[in-house]
Short mmCIF file of C-alpha atoms in Angstrom, two decimals:
data_model
loop_
_atom_site.label_atom_id
_atom_site.label_comp_id
_atom_site.label_asym_id
_atom_site.label_seq_id
_atom_site.Cartn_x
_atom_site.Cartn_y
_atom_site.Cartn_z
CA MET G 14 136.39 80.93 63.96
CA LYS G 15 133.11 78.01 65.35
CA VAL G 16 130.62 79.10 66.94
CA TRP G 17 128.99 76.21 69.29
CA LYS G 18 125.44 75.89 70.72
CA MET G 19 125.47 73.68 74.40
CA SER G 20 122.09 72.99 75.43
CA CYS G 21 120.50 70.42 78.39
CA ASN G 22 117.55 67.98 78.50
CA VAL G 23 116.40 69.55 82.21
CA ARG G 24 113.52 66.93 81.89
CA ASP G 25 115.18 63.49 81.53
CA PHE G 26 118.93 64.03 82.75
CA GLU G 27 119.50 64.56 86.46
CA ASN G 28 120.77 68.84 87.33
CA LEU G 29 123.02 70.05 90.13
CA VAL G 30 123.01 72.64 92.65
CA LEU G 31 126.13 73.39 95.11
CA VAL G 32 125.66 71.40 98.80
CA ASN G 33 126.44 75.81 100.10
CA TYR G 34 124.69 78.29 98.63
CA ASP G 35 127.13 81.22 99.86
CA ASP G 36 129.20 79.39 97.28
CA LEU G 37 127.40 81.13 94.88
CA GLN G 38 128.65 84.52 95.09
CA LYS G 39 131.98 83.09 95.22
CA MET G 40 131.55 81.18 92.21
CA GLU G 41 130.79 85.23 90.89
CA ASP G 42 133.70 86.31 92.00
CA GLN G 43 135.81 84.23 90.80
CA PHE G 44 135.08 83.89 87.50
CA ASP G 45 136.61 86.72 85.99
CA GLY G 46 138.62 86.46 83.04
CA GLU G 47 142.06 84.89 85.68
CA THR G 48 143.28 81.56 85.73
CA TYR G 49 142.55 79.99 88.83
CA LYS G 50 145.02 76.77 89.38
CA GLY G 51 146.32 76.44 92.61
CA GLN G 52 144.19 79.20 93.90
CA TRP G 53 140.85 76.98 93.12
CA THR G 54 139.71 74.89 95.70
CA PRO G 55 136.44 72.76 94.87
CA LEU G 56 133.32 73.25 95.46
CA LEU G 57 130.35 71.24 96.81
CA MET G 58 127.38 69.84 94.22
CA LYS G 59 124.49 67.70 94.85
CA THR G 60 121.94 65.92 92.79
CA ASN G 61 119.35 68.66 93.02
CA LYS G 62 116.73 66.03 90.76
CA LYS G 63 117.09 63.21 89.95
CA GLY G 64 117.03 61.30 86.26
CA ASN G 65 119.19 59.69 84.14
CA ALA G 66 123.13 60.14 84.62
CA SER G 67 124.75 62.57 82.24
CA ASP G 68 127.90 63.65 81.38
CA PHE G 69 126.99 67.70 80.68
CA PRO G 70 124.51 67.91 83.62
CA LEU G 71 122.57 71.77 84.37
CA PHE G 72 124.21 73.58 86.41
CA ILE G 73 121.00 75.44 87.32
CA TRP G 74 122.12 78.27 89.85
CA ARG G 75 124.46 79.71 86.63
CA ALA G 76 123.14 80.14 83.82
CA GLY G 77 126.52 80.13 81.48
CA VAL G 78 129.50 77.76 83.60
CA PRO G 79 129.37 74.13 81.72
CA ILE G 80 130.06 71.17 83.95
CA PHE G 81 131.38 68.07 82.07
CA THR G 82 132.31 64.58 83.19
CA ASP G 83 135.59 63.50 82.31
CA LYS G 84 134.64 61.40 79.98
CA ALA G 85 133.40 64.74 78.06
CA LEU G 86 136.33 66.56 78.67
CA ASN G 87 138.72 64.00 77.02
CA VAL G 88 136.25 63.91 73.91
CA LEU G 89 135.66 68.16 73.73
CA ARG G 90 139.29 68.86 74.31
CA LYS G 91 139.69 67.95 70.33
CA PHE G 92 136.92 70.39 69.81
CA ILE G 93 138.28 73.49 71.35
CA ASP G 94 141.08 75.29 71.64
CA SER G 95 143.82 76.13 75.40
CA GLY G 96 141.44 78.74 75.95
CA TYR G 97 140.00 77.28 78.61
CA GLU G 98 140.41 76.33 82.44
CA VAL G 99 139.30 73.42 83.68
CA LEU G 100 138.28 74.15 87.79
CA PRO G 101 137.41 70.53 89.55
CA LEU G 102 133.92 70.03 91.91
CA ILE G 103 132.84 67.94 94.25
CA HIS G 104 129.53 65.61 93.71
CA ASN G 105 128.87 62.33 96.11
CA ARG G 106 127.69 60.48 93.21
CA LYS G 107 131.57 61.15 91.31
#
């Protein structure tokens, strides 16, 4: 088994928040280990703190929920198994 530690540079890079704070409860209710393929509605995100663009921006309202750009996902796919599901988000910049 491999264990990976992910960390973000919060000082120099952008971080994101939900546009609608009420979506945070929806996100917490839905992350229960079940698949959401065909049921997921992408949530709207906005930049909370500007900084350098990042392929792994910090989502400050929910620790443990990684957000990756498509570029980062393409690199990471070879390191992770099929035990994940990519759920799209909408950001005004991307």
